[in-house]
XYZ file of C-alpha atoms in Angstrom:
125
model
C 7.173 -27.789 -21.280
C 9.581 -26.901 -24.122
C 8.669 -23.220 -23.746
C 9.589 -23.332 -20.048
C 12.923 -24.952 -20.944
C 13.838 -21.995 -23.177
C 12.339 -19.269 -20.972
C 15.775 -17.675 -20.450
C 16.081 -17.294 -24.248
C 12.656 -15.665 -24.433
C 13.524 -13.345 -21.537
C 16.773 -12.340 -23.251
C 14.840 -11.665 -26.463
C 12.623 -9.241 -24.551
C 15.620 -7.584 -22.889
C 17.305 -7.127 -26.296
C 14.058 -5.751 -27.781
C 13.948 -8.285 -30.592
C 11.633 -6.906 -33.266
C 8.793 -8.868 -34.857
C 9.278 -11.579 -32.251
C 7.144 -14.662 -32.748
C 7.170 -17.719 -30.504
C 5.147 -20.831 -31.330
C 4.974 -24.276 -29.789
C 4.627 -26.886 -32.530
C 4.242 -30.274 -30.862
C 7.413 -30.866 -28.853
C 9.304 -28.125 -30.688
C 9.637 -24.405 -29.964
C 9.818 -22.105 -32.980
C 11.319 -18.640 -32.485
C 11.520 -15.892 -35.085
C 12.536 -12.259 -34.891
C 15.003 -9.558 -35.846
C 17.942 -8.562 -33.660
C 19.335 -5.029 -33.862
C 22.955 -6.150 -34.476
C 24.985 -9.322 -35.002
C 26.131 -9.069 -31.369
C 22.529 -9.297 -30.147
C 21.948 -12.293 -32.408
C 25.109 -13.947 -31.057
C 23.889 -13.393 -27.489
C 20.620 -15.161 -28.312
C 22.409 -18.087 -29.939
C 24.794 -18.367 -26.985
C 21.798 -18.638 -24.644
C 20.103 -21.181 -26.932
C 23.258 -23.330 -26.907
C 23.600 -22.943 -23.136
C 20.084 -24.334 -22.637
C 19.719 -26.804 -25.501
C 23.237 -27.682 -26.620
C 24.965 -26.959 -29.913
C 22.230 -28.469 -32.087
C 18.941 -28.631 -30.169
C 16.321 -30.826 -31.817
C 13.463 -29.267 -29.826
C 14.031 -25.723 -31.092
C 13.948 -23.922 -34.437
C 15.213 -20.344 -34.417
C 15.211 -17.920 -37.328
C 16.870 -14.739 -36.084
C 17.582 -12.041 -38.644
C 19.732 -8.922 -38.148
C 18.480 -5.391 -38.741
C 21.896 -3.665 -39.063
C 24.751 -5.913 -40.182
C 26.996 -2.940 -41.072
C 28.366 -2.986 -37.505
C 28.881 -5.759 -34.965
C 27.341 -3.707 -32.149
C 26.734 -0.218 -30.831
C 28.088 0.562 -27.378
C 27.417 3.392 -24.934
C 30.542 4.085 -22.881
C 30.085 3.589 -19.135
C 32.131 5.155 -16.345
C 35.439 3.334 -15.809
C 35.562 1.739 -19.253
C 38.471 1.852 -21.684
C 38.665 0.803 -25.324
C 40.666 -2.274 -24.296
C 37.967 -3.330 -21.803
C 35.310 -2.819 -24.454
C 37.375 -4.835 -26.953
C 37.796 -7.631 -24.414
C 34.026 -7.680 -23.828
C 33.060 -7.940 -27.499
C 36.033 -9.794 -28.986
C 37.724 -11.506 -25.992
C 40.885 -9.663 -27.048
C 41.815 -6.299 -25.469
C 44.270 -5.555 -28.308
C 41.360 -5.176 -30.736
C 40.872 -1.722 -29.191
C 42.778 -0.382 -32.216
C 40.011 -1.524 -34.578
C 37.351 0.020 -32.332
C 39.289 3.295 -32.271
C 39.698 3.244 -36.073
C 35.938 2.761 -36.495
C 35.222 5.754 -34.250
C 37.654 8.462 -35.353
C 34.688 10.759 -35.957
C 33.923 10.574 -32.224
C 37.346 9.898 -30.698
C 40.635 11.708 -31.247
C 42.737 9.692 -28.776
C 42.320 5.964 -27.988
C 43.197 6.652 -24.355
C 40.414 9.220 -23.850
C 36.790 8.135 -23.887
C 33.892 9.560 -21.902
C 30.729 8.071 -20.395
C 27.779 8.526 -22.687
C 29.732 8.405 -25.950
C 28.126 6.152 -28.539
C 30.695 3.898 -30.193
C 30.476 1.601 -33.188
C 31.879 -1.868 -32.610
C 33.060 -2.927 -36.078
C 32.634 -6.281 -37.761
C 35.994 -8.031 -37.596
């Protein structure tokens, strides 16, 4: 029953390709372990856990590690995106586009010109 409650968390873990994923039911408690690629992926998992079980669920234990903590995320530019839209997505603040640009000067020469398919680093702020 507890596994069904957190099925959306398990589905998200699969979508995010969590490495070394392990899910166990221990009595009335679900135990989840694994390694997320970036802090952003880990945050997405925790947001889903809180959405389902509240801020401090007593029926779940999660130990999610991060493989690459040197960046917050890695982002592939999609058609129609801008640095400010990307900043709003990751940081809820479009003005943080400046920090994204600064972290990607090896790829970008102008913050107003990005192209679909470019791989950007989203820095830890």
